[in-house]
mmCIF file of C-alpha atoms in Angstrom:
data_model
loop_
_atom_site.group_PDB
_atom_site.id
_atom_site.type_symbol
_atom_site.label_atom_id
_atom_site.label_comp_id
_atom_site.label_asym_id
_atom_site.label_seq_id
_atom_site.Cartn_x
_atom_site.Cartn_y
_atom_site.Cartn_z
ATOM 1 C CA MET A 2 0.096 0.047 0.100
ATOM 2 C CA GLN A 3 1.326 3.293 -1.021
ATOM 3 C CA GLU A 4 1.941 6.153 1.772
ATOM 4 C CA PHE A 5 1.406 8.957 -0.509
ATOM 5 C CA PHE A 6 -0.760 8.668 -3.571
ATOM 6 C CA SER A 7 -2.689 10.646 -5.928
ATOM 7 C CA ILE A 8 -6.306 10.552 -7.744
ATOM 8 C CA SER A 9 -6.057 11.886 -11.368
ATOM 9 C CA LEU A 10 -9.826 12.751 -12.101
ATOM 10 C CA ILE A 11 -10.175 13.461 -15.800
ATOM 11 C CA ILE A 12 -13.146 15.189 -16.822
ATOM 12 C CA THR A 13 -14.897 15.392 -20.039
ATOM 13 C CA GLN A 14 -18.068 16.996 -21.077
ATOM 14 C CA HIS A 15 -19.597 18.376 -24.435
ATOM 15 C CA ILE A 16 -17.415 16.120 -26.428
ATOM 16 C CA ASN A 17 -20.417 15.771 -29.053
ATOM 17 C CA ARG A 18 -19.255 12.410 -30.820
ATOM 18 C CA SER A 19 -15.966 14.140 -31.756
ATOM 19 C CA LEU A 20 -14.288 10.953 -31.899
ATOM 20 C CA GLY A 21 -11.074 12.084 -33.504
ATOM 21 C CA ASP A 22 -9.038 12.780 -36.804
ATOM 22 C CA ARG A 23 -10.260 16.702 -36.245
ATOM 23 C CA GLN A 24 -8.844 19.809 -34.460
ATOM 24 C CA GLY A 25 -9.704 20.433 -30.913
ATOM 25 C CA VAL A 26 -10.560 18.118 -28.415
ATOM 26 C CA SER A 27 -11.703 14.508 -29.241
ATOM 27 C CA LEU A 28 -12.265 11.378 -27.367
ATOM 28 C CA SER A 29 -9.167 9.610 -29.352
ATOM 29 C CA LYS A 30 -7.090 12.491 -28.068
ATOM 30 C CA VAL A 31 -8.152 12.454 -24.548
ATOM 31 C CA SER A 32 -7.439 8.660 -24.693
ATOM 32 C CA ARG A 33 -3.702 9.521 -25.598
ATOM 33 C CA TYR A 34 -3.479 11.853 -22.515
ATOM 34 C CA LYS A 35 -4.812 9.364 -20.322
ATOM 35 C CA ARG A 36 -2.058 6.784 -21.639
ATOM 36 C CA SER A 37 0.587 9.186 -20.820
ATOM 37 C CA LEU A 38 -0.924 9.779 -17.048
ATOM 38 C CA SER A 39 -0.728 5.995 -16.375
ATOM 39 C CA LEU A 40 3.127 5.979 -16.609
ATOM 40 C CA GLU A 41 3.277 8.465 -13.544
ATOM 41 C CA GLU A 42 3.938 6.505 -10.074
ATOM 42 C CA ASN A 43 1.384 6.456 -7.401
ATOM 43 C CA THR A 44 -1.211 7.921 -9.457
ATOM 44 C CA HIS A 45 -4.808 6.359 -10.092
ATOM 45 C CA ILE A 46 -6.996 7.492 -12.938
ATOM 46 C CA LEU A 47 -10.611 7.864 -12.923
ATOM 47 C CA LEU A 48 -12.050 8.888 -16.011
ATOM 48 C CA CYS A 49 -15.590 10.145 -16.483
ATOM 49 C CA ASP A 50 -17.720 11.902 -18.588
ATOM 50 C CA LEU A 51 -20.411 15.147 -17.336
ATOM 51 C CA GLY A 52 -22.491 14.570 -20.136
ATOM 52 C CA GLY A 53 -22.944 15.318 -23.845
ATOM 53 C CA ALA A 54 -20.599 12.837 -25.349
ATOM 54 C CA MET A 55 -23.015 10.537 -26.702
ATOM 55 C CA GLY A 56 -24.449 13.392 -28.864
ATOM 56 C CA ILE A 57 -27.707 11.561 -28.918
ATOM 57 C CA ASP A 58 -30.504 13.118 -31.314
ATOM 58 C CA GLN A 59 -33.394 12.511 -33.334
ATOM 59 C CA GLU A 60 -31.392 12.021 -36.607
ATOM 60 C CA TYR A 61 -28.769 9.711 -35.004
ATOM 61 C CA SER A 62 -29.356 6.081 -36.496
ATOM 62 C CA LYS A 63 -26.252 4.032 -36.097
ATOM 63 C CA PRO A 64 -26.775 0.597 -34.650
ATOM 64 C CA ARG A 65 -24.379 1.158 -31.965
ATOM 65 C CA ASN A 66 -23.424 4.655 -30.468
ATOM 66 C CA PRO A 67 -19.686 5.136 -31.643
ATOM 67 C CA SER A 68 -19.122 7.470 -28.432
ATOM 68 C CA ILE A 69 -19.983 4.430 -26.089
ATOM 69 C CA THR A 70 -17.643 2.130 -27.887
ATOM 70 C CA SER A 71 -14.940 4.672 -27.366
ATOM 71 C CA MET A 72 -15.155 5.184 -24.215
ATOM 72 C CA ASN A 73 -15.411 1.593 -23.387
ATOM 73 C CA TYR A 74 -12.028 1.212 -25.179
ATOM 74 C CA MET A 75 -10.745 4.049 -23.099
ATOM 75 C CA GLN A 76 -11.756 2.137 -19.832
ATOM 76 C CA TYR A 77 -14.113 5.192 -18.405
ATOM 77 C CA ASN A 78 -15.035 4.747 -14.770
ATOM 78 C CA PHE A 79 -18.392 6.510 -14.803
ATOM 79 C CA GLY A 80 -20.677 9.133 -16.765
ATOM 80 C CA VAL A 81 -23.355 11.510 -15.843
ATOM 81 C CA PHE A 82 -25.840 12.824 -18.349
ATOM 82 C CA ASN A 83 -26.612 16.173 -19.385
ATOM 83 C CA HIS A 84 -29.489 17.657 -21.725
ATOM 84 C CA GLN A 85 -27.768 16.613 -24.712
ATOM 85 C CA ASP A 86 -28.150 12.878 -23.421
ATOM 86 C CA LEU A 87 -31.651 13.480 -22.526
ATOM 87 C CA SER A 88 -32.922 14.762 -26.015
ATOM 88 C CA ASN A 89 -33.662 11.004 -26.870
ATOM 89 C CA VAL A 90 -34.622 8.856 -23.789
ATOM 90 C CA SER A 91 -35.121 5.939 -25.966
ATOM 91 C CA LYS A 92 -31.859 5.981 -27.775
ATOM 92 C CA LEU A 93 -30.147 7.165 -24.536
ATOM 93 C CA ARG A 94 -31.484 3.608 -23.110
ATOM 94 C CA ARG A 95 -30.077 1.944 -25.925
ATOM 95 C CA ALA A 96 -26.691 3.349 -25.972
ATOM 96 C CA LEU A 97 -26.276 2.793 -22.317
ATOM 97 C CA SER A 98 -27.177 -0.867 -22.545
ATOM 98 C CA PHE A 99 -23.674 -1.287 -24.413
ATOM 99 C CA SER A 100 -21.687 0.728 -21.756
ATOM 100 C CA ASP A 101 -19.300 -1.414 -19.456
ATOM 101 C CA PHE A 102 -19.158 1.321 -17.104
ATOM 102 C CA PRO A 103 -22.141 2.781 -14.992
ATOM 103 C CA TRP A 104 -23.965 5.979 -15.811
ATOM 104 C CA MET A 105 -24.961 7.506 -12.417
ATOM 105 C CA ASN A 106 -27.590 9.995 -11.630
ATOM 106 C CA CYS A 107 -29.585 10.430 -8.010
ATOM 107 C CA ASN A 108 -32.281 12.823 -9.379
ATOM 108 C CA VAL A 109 -33.732 11.295 -12.869
ATOM 109 C CA ALA A 110 -36.184 9.118 -11.395
ATOM 110 C CA HIS A 111 -39.244 6.973 -12.536
ATOM 111 C CA PRO A 112 -42.275 8.804 -12.149
ATOM 112 C CA MET A 113 -44.188 6.686 -9.729
ATOM 113 C CA THR A 114 -41.293 5.289 -7.535
ATOM 114 C CA LYS A 115 -39.065 8.159 -7.861
ATOM 115 C CA GLU A 116 -36.140 5.429 -7.576
ATOM 116 C CA PRO A 117 -33.147 6.589 -10.228
ATOM 117 C CA PHE A 118 -34.422 5.636 -13.789
ATOM 118 C CA PHE A 119 -30.757 4.955 -15.069
ATOM 119 C CA GLY A 120 -28.589 2.875 -12.896
ATOM 120 C CA GLU A 121 -27.434 3.789 -9.445
ATOM 121 C CA PRO A 122 -27.061 7.092 -7.813
ATOM 122 C CA TYR A 123 -23.603 6.799 -7.051
ATOM 123 C CA ASN A 124 -20.522 4.230 -7.171
ATOM 124 C CA VAL A 125 -17.781 3.037 -4.716
ATOM 125 C CA PHE A 126 -14.252 3.121 -5.795
ATOM 126 C CA ILE A 127 -11.562 1.084 -3.815
ATOM 127 C CA ILE A 128 -8.328 3.361 -4.432
ATOM 128 C CA ASN A 129 -4.973 2.396 -2.701
ATOM 129 C CA GLY A 130 -7.482 0.697 0.227
ATOM 130 C CA MET A 131 -9.224 3.750 0.510
ATOM 131 C CA LYS A 132 -12.859 3.669 -0.304
ATOM 132 C CA LEU A 133 -13.896 6.898 -2.614
ATOM 133 C CA VAL A 134 -17.650 7.256 -3.172
ATOM 134 C CA ILE A 135 -18.666 9.525 -6.187
ATOM 135 C CA LEU A 136 -22.360 10.606 -6.304
ATOM 136 C CA SER A 137 -23.556 12.092 -9.374
ATOM 137 C CA GLY A 138 -26.743 14.370 -10.358
ATOM 138 C CA TYR A 139 -28.668 16.251 -13.102
ATOM 139 C CA GLY A 140 -28.523 19.738 -12.553
ATOM 140 C CA GLY A 141 -30.751 21.133 -15.572
ATOM 141 C CA ASP A 142 -34.493 21.056 -15.944
ATOM 142 C CA TYR A 143 -35.013 20.036 -19.714
ATOM 143 C CA LEU A 144 -37.124 17.300 -20.985
ATOM 144 C CA PRO A 145 -37.838 16.550 -24.372
ATOM 145 C CA GLU A 146 -41.363 17.337 -25.567
ATOM 146 C CA SER A 147 -42.381 13.284 -26.002
ATOM 147 C CA GLU A 148 -41.708 13.159 -22.263
ATOM 148 C CA LYS A 149 -43.713 15.876 -21.315
ATOM 149 C CA LYS A 150 -47.142 14.452 -23.163
ATOM 150 C CA GLU A 151 -46.168 10.856 -21.776
ATOM 151 C CA PRO A 152 -43.707 10.917 -19.026
ATOM 152 C CA THR A 153 -41.405 7.878 -18.591
ATOM 153 C CA LEU A 154 -38.896 9.575 -16.082
ATOM 154 C CA HIS A 155 -39.205 12.239 -13.770
ATOM 155 C CA ILE A 156 -36.612 14.973 -12.859
ATOM 156 C CA SER A 157 -36.204 15.070 -8.867
ATOM 157 C CA ARG A 158 -35.275 18.405 -6.811
ATOM 158 C CA LEU A 159 -31.435 18.088 -6.860
ATOM 159 C CA GLY A 160 -30.614 19.667 -3.670
ATOM 160 C CA SER A 161 -32.970 17.049 -1.777
ATOM 161 C CA SER A 162 -32.032 14.333 -3.843
ATOM 162 C CA VAL A 163 -28.543 14.992 -2.876
ATOM 163 C CA LYS A 164 -28.810 15.406 0.785
ATOM 164 C CA ARG A 165 -31.057 12.088 0.823
ATOM 165 C CA TRP A 166 -28.467 10.195 -0.903
ATOM 166 C CA LEU A 167 -25.431 11.816 1.067
ATOM 167 C CA ARG A 168 -27.306 10.450 4.226
ATOM 168 C CA TYR A 169 -27.644 7.098 2.797
ATOM 169 C CA ILE A 170 -23.816 6.994 1.705
ATOM 170 C CA TYR A 171 -22.503 7.739 5.320
ATOM 171 C CA ASP A 172 -25.119 5.346 6.916
ATOM 172 C CA SER A 173 -24.208 2.218 4.543
ATOM 173 C CA GLU A 174 -20.759 3.005 3.063
ATOM 174 C CA ASP A 175 -18.585 4.568 5.686
ATOM 175 C CA PRO A 176 -16.645 6.072 2.893
ATOM 176 C CA ASP A 177 -13.032 7.605 3.236
ATOM 177 C CA TYR A 178 -13.646 10.439 0.633
ATOM 178 C CA VAL A 179 -16.636 11.743 -1.001
ATOM 179 C CA ILE A 180 -17.059 13.580 -4.386
ATOM 180 C CA VAL A 181 -20.443 15.196 -5.757
ATOM 181 C CA CYS A 182 -20.459 15.490 -9.533
ATOM 182 C CA ILE A 183 -23.446 17.406 -10.903
ATOM 183 C CA SER A 184 -24.135 17.870 -14.901
ATOM 184 C CA ASP A 185 -25.634 21.086 -16.191
ATOM 185 C CA TRP A 186 -24.868 23.705 -13.711
ATOM 186 C CA SER A 187 -27.746 25.837 -12.901
ATOM 187 C CA GLY A 188 -28.691 28.195 -9.772
ATOM 188 C CA GLU A 189 -30.008 25.353 -8.148
ATOM 189 C CA ILE A 190 -26.653 24.545 -7.174
ATOM 190 C CA ASN A 191 -26.668 26.720 -4.418
ATOM 191 C CA GLU A 192 -29.539 24.604 -2.789
ATOM 192 C CA VAL A 193 -27.105 21.517 -2.961
ATOM 193 C CA ILE A 194 -24.175 23.601 -1.228
ATOM 194 C CA LYS A 195 -26.098 24.321 2.032
ATOM 195 C CA ASP A 196 -26.260 20.134 2.695
ATOM 196 C CA MET A 197 -22.845 18.847 1.970
ATOM 197 C CA GLU A 198 -22.038 17.219 5.103
ATOM 198 C CA GLY A 199 -18.913 15.338 4.687
ATOM 199 C CA VAL A 200 -18.380 16.110 1.073
ATOM 200 C CA GLY A 201 -14.663 16.686 0.155
ATOM 201 C CA MET A 202 -15.337 18.229 -3.662
ATOM 202 C CA LEU A 203 -18.064 19.424 -5.579
ATOM 203 C CA VAL A 204 -17.623 19.274 -9.364
ATOM 204 C CA THR A 205 -20.080 20.708 -11.782
ATOM 205 C CA GLY A 206 -20.049 21.245 -15.261
ATOM 206 C CA SER A 207 -21.593 23.944 -17.565
ATOM 207 C CA HIS A 208 -24.797 23.768 -19.830
ATOM 208 C CA GLN A 209 -23.916 27.039 -21.507
ATOM 209 C CA GLN A 210 -22.112 25.765 -24.536
ATOM 210 C CA GLU A 211 -22.733 25.570 -28.226
ATOM 211 C CA GLU A 212 -23.194 22.500 -29.783
ATOM 212 C CA ASP A 213 -19.757 22.402 -31.457
ATOM 213 C CA GLY A 214 -18.420 22.855 -28.025
ATOM 214 C CA HIS A 215 -17.222 26.206 -27.697
ATOM 215 C CA GLU A 216 -18.555 28.614 -25.097
ATOM 216 C CA ALA A 217 -21.565 30.709 -25.630
ATOM 217 C CA GLU A 218 -21.075 34.355 -26.140
ATOM 218 C CA GLY A 219 -20.336 36.505 -23.163
ATOM 219 C CA GLU A 220 -18.841 33.072 -21.367
ATOM 220 C CA ASP A 221 -15.424 33.435 -19.831
ATOM 221 C CA PRO A 222 -14.086 29.708 -19.114
ATOM 222 C CA GLY A 223 -11.250 31.344 -17.012
ATOM 223 C CA ASP A 224 -7.542 30.182 -16.749
ATOM 224 C CA SER A 225 -8.296 26.830 -14.887
ATOM 225 C CA ALA A 226 -11.790 26.354 -13.116
ATOM 226 C CA ILE A 227 -14.339 28.915 -12.203
ATOM 227 C CA GLY A 228 -15.451 28.378 -8.452
ATOM 228 C CA LEU A 229 -19.131 29.277 -7.517
ATOM 229 C CA GLY A 230 -18.092 32.657 -6.440
ATOM 230 C CA VAL A 231 -14.451 31.401 -5.567
ATOM 231 C CA ASN A 232 -11.625 30.846 -7.746
ATOM 232 C CA ALA A 233 -9.751 27.038 -7.861
ATOM 233 C CA SER A 234 -7.210 27.931 -5.115
ATOM 234 C CA GLN A 235 -10.015 29.094 -2.414
ATOM 235 C CA TYR A 236 -13.057 26.896 -0.700
ATOM 236 C CA GLU A 237 -15.962 27.266 1.532
ATOM 237 C CA THR A 238 -15.985 26.089 4.968
ATOM 238 C CA TYR A 239 -19.286 24.654 6.532
ATOM 239 C CA THR A 240 -19.672 23.917 10.568
ATOM 240 C CA VAL A 241 -20.818 20.157 10.919
ATOM 241 C CA PRO A 242 -21.663 19.417 14.637
ATOM 242 C CA GLU A 243 -19.893 15.808 14.654
ATOM 243 C CA ASP A 244 -16.859 16.619 12.485
ATOM 244 C CA GLY A 245 -15.834 20.199 12.887
ATOM 245 C CA GLN A 246 -14.980 22.114 9.954
ATOM 246 C CA VAL A 247 -15.284 20.365 6.656
ATOM 247 C CA PRO A 248 -13.615 21.711 3.746
ATOM 248 C CA ILE A 249 -15.582 21.648 0.335
ATOM 249 C CA TYR A 250 -14.323 22.609 -2.715
ATOM 250 C CA HIS A 251 -16.250 24.142 -5.666
ATOM 251 C CA HIS A 252 -15.379 23.938 -9.144
ATOM 252 C CA HIS A 253 -17.381 24.863 -11.869
ATOM 253 C CA HIS A 254 -15.788 24.273 -15.359
ATOM 254 C CA ASN A 255 -16.875 25.599 -19.023
ATOM 255 C CA SER A 256 -13.992 23.495 -20.611
ATOM 256 C CA GLN A 257 -14.360 20.333 -22.398
ATOM 257 C CA VAL A 258 -11.622 18.529 -20.188
ATOM 258 C CA LEU A 259 -10.984 19.219 -16.973
ATOM 259 C CA HIS A 260 -7.950 17.469 -15.021
ATOM 260 C CA ILE A 261 -8.136 17.618 -11.159
ATOM 261 C CA SER A 262 -5.458 15.958 -9.125
ATOM 262 C CA ILE A 263 -6.100 15.060 -5.387
ATOM 263 C CA ASN A 264 -3.548 14.187 -2.965
ATOM 264 C CA PHE A 265 -3.763 11.887 -0.044
ATOM 265 C CA LYS A 266 -1.516 10.270 2.827
ATOM 266 C CA THR A 267 -2.157 6.903 4.151
ATOM 267 C CA ARG A 268 -2.441 6.744 7.912
ATOM 268 C CA THR A 269 -2.686 3.814 10.325
ATOM 269 C CA ASN A 270 -6.445 3.529 9.967
ATOM 270 C CA THR A 271 -7.362 6.567 7.768
ATOM 271 C CA TYR A 272 -6.436 8.314 5.025
ATOM 272 C CA GLU A 273 -5.375 12.288 5.208
ATOM 273 C CA TYR A 274 -6.470 14.691 2.291
ATOM 274 C CA LEU A 275 -3.417 16.854 1.424
ATOM 275 C CA SER A 276 -3.985 18.985 -1.420
ATOM 276 C CA HIS A 277 -5.279 19.533 -4.968
ATOM 277 C CA SER A 278 -4.812 21.043 -7.840
ATOM 278 C CA VAL A 279 -6.925 21.768 -11.169
ATOM 279 C CA ALA A 280 -6.376 22.591 -14.751
ATOM 280 C CA ASN A 281 -8.362 23.024 -17.927
ATOM 281 C CA ILE A 282 -6.172 21.086 -20.264
ATOM 282 C CA ASP A 283 -8.382 21.698 -23.705
ATOM 283 C CA LYS A 284 -5.451 23.200 -25.502
ATOM 284 C CA GLU A 285 -2.698 20.518 -24.335
ATOM 285 C CA ILE A 286 -5.414 17.772 -25.534
ATOM 286 C CA SER A 287 -5.774 19.799 -28.990
ATOM 287 C CA GLN A 288 -2.392 19.519 -29.572
ATOM 288 C CA LEU A 289 -1.630 15.756 -29.170
ATOM 289 C CA SER A 290 -1.877 13.070 -31.670
ATOM 290 C CA GLU A 291 -4.688 10.723 -32.399
ATOM 291 C CA ASP A 292 -5.200 7.533 -30.607
ATOM 292 C CA TYR A 293 -5.777 5.349 -34.234
ATOM 293 C CA ASN A 294 -6.103 2.167 -32.334
ATOM 294 C CA LEU A 295 -9.628 3.852 -31.114
ATOM 295 C CA LEU A 296 -10.344 4.962 -34.233
ATOM 296 C CA ASP A 297 -9.560 1.707 -35.963
ATOM 297 C CA LEU A 298 -12.046 0.061 -33.441
ATOM 298 C CA VAL A 299 -14.831 2.525 -34.132
ATOM 299 C CA HIS A 300 -14.580 1.947 -37.796
ATOM 300 C CA TYR A 301 -14.506 -1.666 -37.333
ATOM 301 C CA HIS A 302 -17.587 -2.186 -35.002
ATOM 302 C CA LEU A 303 -19.633 0.405 -37.107
#
């Protein structure tokens, strides 16, 4: 067991079926970046998507979603859908049936039971013996017209859903560290922040982007990450009666790829959080070469 170790959380969003052989960010270039990270010692990689990778729409008619094929090859650890993915629920369900990794959401639920509609709300990762739990939710309110007429799913309030599942996680899982990931950041995130007991980090993705992945006019992505009222090096502290002061780090990003590195130290019976760094790596990813094994695989299957 490593005394000092780090978790590299690579977060993609709004990839929009950009597999490769193009300028800018693509899944094949992200795959190349992940391979370079795997050579670093004491680094454990978690690859996730905060929505928009599948690019599901009414015109898409391929037998398999090429993004899911690519993400399976890249060994994504989990995904969270956003408004783009929810634009066609039937095709979304078909695409997810081919996914080798979980798609998590705590507040997109069945209309009758209010239980999660797609998979599970959270997942447990054992990294260097540490129990890391990641809880995910959908921060938007978009539903296609077909769902409004004959609903097959229901969007529960994000704040109450996150609070309920955090309580369940601490009652049943006894985690060492908790991360909350929310797709489609909106004003409701302020409600979520009020009840974040025991959460180490909150990561949110922006829904204010164009379909080609560029920021909408007037948006400023900043140099690394945009905090909810703070920058990437600051945090807000909340008083929790049982645990004293609990730091929560907020990172709201408009970029297509974010790299968060979280450093820990192994104690006798616990794990100590040491520090973390955040970087918007869109430019770095864009300059990489393609992973042609990924592109050949997609071409073969489709």
